[in-house]
XYZ file of N, CA and C in Angstrom:
471
model
N 72.192 78.787 265.187
C 70.782 78.471 265.296
C 70.276 78.837 266.685
N 69.096 79.426 266.701
C 68.430 79.775 267.949
C 67.394 78.705 268.244
N 67.026 78.567 269.504
C 65.979 77.614 269.846
C 65.134 78.145 270.993
N 63.906 77.625 271.056
C 62.980 77.971 272.121
C 62.120 76.749 272.419
N 61.711 76.631 273.662
C 60.811 75.556 274.080
C 59.531 76.210 274.585
N 58.401 75.728 274.048
C 57.096 76.200 274.500
C 56.264 74.998 274.937
N 55.278 75.273 275.770
C 54.365 74.215 276.208
C 53.131 74.252 275.326
N 52.695 73.079 274.858
C 51.492 72.951 274.038
C 50.586 71.897 274.681
N 49.352 71.772 274.221
C 48.479 70.719 274.751
C 49.015 69.305 274.514
N 49.978 69.166 273.616
C 50.516 67.846 273.287
C 51.908 67.615 273.859
N 52.364 68.506 274.709
C 53.686 68.371 275.309
C 54.555 69.571 274.977
N 55.776 69.497 275.438
C 56.712 70.582 275.162
C 57.219 70.475 273.727
N 57.387 71.628 273.109
C 57.773 71.698 271.707
C 59.018 72.556 271.568
N 60.001 72.029 270.838
C 61.237 72.773 270.585
C 61.210 73.333 269.175
N 61.477 74.630 269.065
C 61.506 75.328 267.783
C 62.942 75.777 267.553
N 63.473 75.467 266.365
C 64.856 75.815 266.026
C 64.851 76.568 264.702
N 65.623 77.643 264.646
C 65.725 78.394 263.402
C 66.651 79.580 263.540
N 66.735 80.342 262.465
C 67.539 81.555 262.449
C 66.901 82.547 261.490
N 67.645 83.555 261.095
C 67.084 84.574 260.212
C 66.684 84.023 258.843
N 67.147 82.824 258.489
C 66.779 82.204 257.214
C 65.463 81.443 257.287
N 64.951 81.234 258.495
C 63.686 80.534 258.656
C 63.751 79.467 259.730
N 62.628 78.817 259.925
C 62.502 77.758 260.936
C 62.928 76.442 260.296
N 63.890 75.769 260.928
C 64.400 74.522 260.365
C 63.828 73.287 261.042
N 63.331 73.448 262.271
C 62.858 72.276 262.991
C 61.832 72.675 264.054
N 60.761 71.906 264.125
C 59.793 72.011 265.215
C 59.493 70.573 265.624
N 59.833 70.242 266.865
C 59.657 68.867 267.324
C 58.941 68.843 268.663
N 58.135 67.813 268.850
C 57.485 67.591 270.140
C 58.444 66.740 270.966
N 58.555 67.082 272.233
C 59.489 66.406 273.119
C 58.734 65.488 274.072
N 59.325 64.374 274.391
C 58.690 63.436 275.315
C 58.940 63.828 276.766
N 60.056 64.492 277.022
C 60.363 64.850 278.407
C 59.701 66.167 278.796
N 59.531 66.333 280.074
C 58.944 67.561 280.613
C 60.068 68.564 280.809
N 59.900 69.724 280.263
C 60.879 70.791 280.390
C 60.194 72.028 280.935
N 60.934 73.084 280.982
C 60.385 74.369 281.374
C 60.240 75.212 280.111
N 59.116 75.894 279.990
C 58.906 76.779 278.849
C 59.864 77.963 278.956
N 60.472 78.326 277.823
C 61.386 79.460 277.802
C 60.626 80.757 278.036
N 61.154 81.582 278.909
C 60.536 82.873 279.182
C 60.921 83.906 278.132
N 62.137 83.781 277.598
C 62.614 84.712 276.574
C 62.723 83.954 275.257
N 62.023 84.447 274.248
C 62.016 83.820 272.922
C 62.925 84.647 272.002
N 63.897 84.008 271.335
C 64.724 84.757 270.386
C 63.851 85.416 269.315
N 64.216 86.605 268.910
C 63.397 87.365 267.952
C 63.165 86.588 266.658
N 64.127 85.773 266.242
C 63.989 84.991 265.003
C 62.883 83.945 265.103
N 62.474 83.607 266.312
C 61.486 82.546 266.522
C 60.132 83.068 267.004
N 60.049 84.346 267.297
C 58.827 84.916 267.882
C 57.582 84.677 267.032
N 57.695 84.859 265.732
C 56.527 84.695 264.864
C 56.055 83.240 264.849
N 56.985 82.303 264.798
C 56.612 80.879 264.824
C 55.927 80.527 266.139
N 56.456 81.028 267.255
C 55.857 80.768 268.560
C 54.447 81.345 268.606
N 54.287 82.580 268.155
C 52.969 83.224 268.169
C 51.960 82.425 267.352
N 52.364 82.026 266.130
C 51.438 81.306 265.256
C 51.112 79.919 265.799
N 52.076 79.229 266.392
C 51.787 77.920 266.989
C 50.799 78.055 268.144
N 50.987 79.061 268.971
C 50.054 79.266 270.086
C 48.649 79.583 269.563
N 48.560 80.351 268.493
C 47.258 80.641 267.880
C 46.622 79.367 267.332
N 47.429 78.510 266.710
C 46.930 77.235 266.180
C 46.308 76.411 267.311
N 47.048 76.259 268.404
C 46.539 75.443 269.509
C 45.328 76.069 270.177
N 45.201 77.380 270.115
C 44.034 78.062 270.675
C 42.823 77.969 269.747
N 43.020 77.427 268.537
C 41.935 77.307 267.567
C 41.720 78.569 266.747
N 42.703 79.472 266.772
C 42.579 80.748 266.065
C 43.394 80.830 264.779
N 44.004 79.747 264.351
C 44.832 79.769 263.140
C 44.747 78.423 262.451
N 44.634 78.444 261.121
C 44.625 77.188 260.365
C 45.640 77.161 259.233
N 46.529 78.165 259.191
C 47.651 78.117 258.260
C 48.814 78.886 258.887
N 49.994 78.661 258.369
C 51.198 79.278 258.915
C 51.881 80.081 257.825
N 52.426 81.227 258.209
C 52.989 82.130 257.209
C 54.462 82.455 257.433
N 55.073 81.887 258.462
C 56.485 82.180 258.680
C 57.358 81.360 257.726
N 58.590 81.800 257.562
C 59.518 81.184 256.608
C 60.036 79.846 257.131
N 60.008 78.854 256.265
C 60.505 77.517 256.596
C 61.863 77.311 255.944
N 62.735 76.584 256.639
C 64.062 76.294 256.102
C 64.533 74.919 256.579
N 63.773 73.862 256.233
C 64.150 72.521 256.699
C 65.310 71.936 255.893
N 66.073 71.069 256.533
C 67.130 70.347 255.837
C 66.609 68.965 255.475
N 66.916 68.529 254.260
C 66.505 67.210 253.815
C 66.968 66.968 252.389
N 66.756 65.754 251.910
C 67.113 65.431 250.530
C 66.116 66.104 249.582
N 66.450 66.125 248.318
C 65.529 66.703 247.331
C 64.199 65.958 247.345
N 64.257 64.623 247.458
C 63.024 63.835 247.481
C 62.191 64.170 248.723
N 62.840 64.238 249.877
C 62.112 64.572 251.097
C 61.444 65.939 250.959
N 62.179 66.904 250.447
C 61.617 68.246 250.282
C 60.446 68.248 249.311
N 60.500 67.391 248.305
C 59.389 67.273 247.353
C 58.141 66.740 248.066
N 58.334 65.738 248.911
C 57.214 65.173 249.669
C 56.679 66.210 250.650
N 57.568 66.895 251.367
C 57.130 67.894 252.345
C 56.380 69.037 251.672
N 56.818 69.402 250.485
C 56.122 70.460 249.740
C 54.702 70.005 249.406
N 54.554 68.749 249.037
C 53.225 68.213 248.726
C 52.356 68.133 249.980
N 52.967 67.823 251.120
C 52.213 67.789 252.375
C 51.608 69.159 252.688
N 52.334 70.218 252.343
C 51.840 71.576 252.585
C 50.570 71.887 251.797
N 50.287 71.095 250.772
C 49.100 71.303 249.941
C 47.842 70.650 250.513
N 47.994 69.828 251.556
C 46.821 69.183 252.166
C 46.074 70.247 252.964
N 44.835 70.530 252.614
C 44.093 71.589 253.316
C 43.839 71.274 254.785
N 43.765 72.316 255.579
C 43.402 72.214 256.985
C 42.055 71.493 257.096
N 41.970 70.533 258.006
C 40.725 69.802 258.204
C 40.499 68.667 257.229
N 41.460 68.413 256.344
C 41.346 67.336 255.348
C 42.466 66.327 255.565
N 42.303 65.150 254.992
C 43.351 64.128 255.040
C 43.585 63.581 253.644
N 44.692 62.877 253.492
C 44.993 62.152 252.265
C 45.664 60.849 252.674
N 45.873 59.973 251.716
C 46.530 58.697 252.005
C 47.952 58.710 251.443
N 48.756 57.773 251.906
C 50.103 57.636 251.371
C 50.053 57.339 249.870
N 49.070 56.543 249.452
C 48.925 56.228 248.034
C 48.625 57.489 247.223
N 47.685 58.298 247.705
C 47.351 59.543 246.997
C 48.546 60.489 246.961
N 49.274 60.543 248.038
C 50.467 61.384 248.089
C 51.503 60.905 247.079
N 51.663 59.589 246.960
C 52.592 59.018 245.984
C 52.169 59.377 244.561
N 50.871 59.318 244.290
C 50.365 59.686 242.969
C 50.665 61.159 242.666
N 50.497 62.018 243.671
C 50.713 63.448 243.461
C 52.167 63.787 243.174
N 53.089 63.002 243.721
C 54.494 63.269 243.402
C 54.928 62.547 242.125
N 54.002 61.781 241.535
C 54.249 61.190 240.225
C 54.789 59.782 240.189
N 54.713 59.050 241.309
C 55.232 57.688 241.313
C 54.490 56.847 242.346
N 53.469 56.111 241.891
C 52.675 55.299 242.823
C 53.505 54.201 243.474
N 54.603 53.802 242.833
C 55.446 52.750 243.407
C 56.346 53.277 244.526
N 56.377 54.581 244.713
C 57.240 55.197 245.730
C 56.536 55.331 247.078
N 55.498 54.560 247.285
C 54.693 54.719 248.492
C 55.521 54.548 249.769
N 56.439 53.592 249.794
C 57.270 53.396 250.991
C 58.249 54.550 251.167
N 58.804 55.030 250.086
C 59.721 56.175 250.158
C 58.978 57.429 250.610
N 57.754 57.585 250.145
C 56.926 58.714 250.565
C 56.637 58.610 252.061
N 56.292 57.424 252.519
C 56.024 57.222 253.948
C 57.279 57.503 254.775
N 58.438 57.088 254.286
C 59.693 57.345 255.008
C 59.988 58.839 255.064
N 59.798 59.545 253.951
C 60.017 60.993 253.930
C 59.037 61.692 254.861
N 57.808 61.214 254.877
C 56.793 61.756 255.777
C 57.256 61.614 257.228
N 57.821 60.469 257.555
C 58.305 60.208 258.908
C 59.515 61.036 259.297
N 60.231 61.565 258.325
C 61.423 62.388 258.589
C 61.104 63.883 258.601
N 59.848 64.228 258.473
C 59.428 65.621 258.459
C 59.939 66.338 259.712
N 60.764 67.384 259.549
C 61.306 68.072 260.722
C 60.428 69.215 261.249
N 59.303 69.458 260.603
C 58.479 70.612 260.967
C 57.089 70.156 261.424
N 57.061 69.616 262.646
C 55.844 69.085 263.261
C 54.724 70.108 263.144
N 53.573 69.672 262.765
C 52.336 70.437 262.590
C 52.395 71.351 261.367
N 53.467 72.113 261.197
C 53.552 73.098 260.115
C 53.492 72.402 258.764
N 54.331 71.391 258.568
C 54.243 70.518 257.396
C 53.381 69.350 257.881
N 52.109 69.335 257.501
C 51.111 68.506 258.193
C 51.132 67.015 257.857
N 52.196 66.347 258.270
C 52.281 64.904 258.037
C 51.202 64.154 258.815
N 50.639 64.784 259.843
C 49.564 64.137 260.605
C 48.292 63.977 259.774
N 48.198 64.671 258.655
C 47.013 64.590 257.793
C 47.075 63.420 256.809
N 48.112 62.595 256.897
C 48.237 61.436 256.022
C 47.805 60.198 256.799
N 46.815 59.501 256.242
C 46.249 58.315 256.886
C 46.335 57.132 255.916
N 45.981 55.967 256.397
C 45.985 54.783 255.540
C 44.905 54.862 254.474
N 45.092 54.131 253.385
C 44.106 54.118 252.292
C 42.734 53.661 252.747
N 42.706 52.867 253.822
C 41.430 52.381 254.348
C 40.834 53.344 255.386
N 41.459 54.510 255.559
C 40.961 55.502 256.497
C 41.485 55.349 257.913
N 42.365 54.371 258.125
C 42.882 54.134 259.474
C 44.028 55.084 259.808
N 44.190 55.309 261.107
C 45.369 56.040 261.552
C 46.565 55.124 261.362
N 47.619 55.662 260.834
C 48.829 54.874 260.631
C 49.963 55.572 261.359
N 51.132 54.971 261.321
C 52.284 55.461 262.052
C 52.440 56.972 262.099
N 52.905 57.442 263.248
C 53.142 58.867 263.440
C 54.264 59.015 264.446
N 55.310 59.730 264.056
C 56.497 59.843 264.907
C 56.169 60.398 266.291
N 55.175 61.273 266.390
C 54.807 61.861 267.674
C 53.875 60.995 268.498
N 53.509 59.828 267.979
C 52.570 58.949 268.673
C 51.172 59.102 268.102
N 50.472 57.978 267.954
C 49.137 58.012 267.358
C 48.144 58.845 268.159
N 48.318 58.928 269.469
C 47.397 59.739 270.274
C 47.513 61.212 269.890
N 48.736 61.662 269.553
C 48.897 63.052 269.118
C 48.292 63.259 267.737
N 48.474 62.288 266.857
C 47.896 62.385 265.514
C 46.375 62.495 265.613
N 45.788 61.648 266.444
C 44.337 61.676 266.641
C 43.902 63.040 267.176
N 44.632 63.574 268.160
C 44.300 64.866 268.741
C 44.356 65.959 267.670
N 45.415 65.964 266.866
C 45.577 66.983 265.827
C 44.452 66.913 264.792
N 44.104 65.719 264.356
C 43.036 65.575 263.366
C 41.695 66.021 263.942
N 41.438 65.698 265.191
C 40.190 66.146 265.818
C 40.194 67.658 266.039
N 41.356 68.211 266.376
C 41.496 69.661 266.558
C 41.190 70.405 265.257
N 41.579 69.802 264.135
C 41.398 70.431 262.829
C 40.071 70.058 262.169
N 39.321 69.171 262.785
C 38.073 68.710 262.198
C 37.067 69.847 262.071
N 36.398 69.947 260.904
C 35.378 70.991 260.744
C 34.156 70.756 261.637
N 34.007 69.553 262.184
C 32.889 69.237 263.085
C 33.452 68.809 264.428
N 33.899 69.762 265.261
C 34.577 69.395 266.495
C 33.730 68.618 267.498
N 32.424 68.654 267.377
C 31.595 67.906 268.311
C 31.628 66.404 268.040
N 32.127 66.007 266.876
C 32.207 64.592 266.526
C 33.652 64.130 266.618
N 33.847 62.895 267.047
C 35.171 62.308 267.092
C 35.429 61.598 265.758
N 36.617 61.795 265.188
C 36.947 61.139 263.931
C 37.359 59.698 264.145
N 38.090 59.428 265.224
C 38.624 58.085 265.453
C 38.318 57.640 266.865
């Protein structure tokens, strides 16, 4: 596996993958140095992430290869269906995977998402419209939702 660290408006981000695709994108809490040389297997992911943060991209086209259980992958696949600039609730997500009683399992799978931003777990909010737990911190979730908002002059939260 190859890896690269880039600087984003939300902190340093580590990208891990190989010729089979990107397996992990995580935001780091510690301050690091941005890698000057990006492995060729990761160049497209780095380019697209930088475009996203610059406001020039709202979807990603590089190959994903995350590790997880079948259930987690089912939830992550459903997360990919949430349109840019839109949100859904854990309850709605549970309904879409076919089991409204699986809301806690859906929330747990959402929290285990290894592909920060790309698989948009930040687009899942509480049924009452509130911001709910986010592994990267609620301030990052708020930033991402406002970044993706179709009306950037207004604050969502």
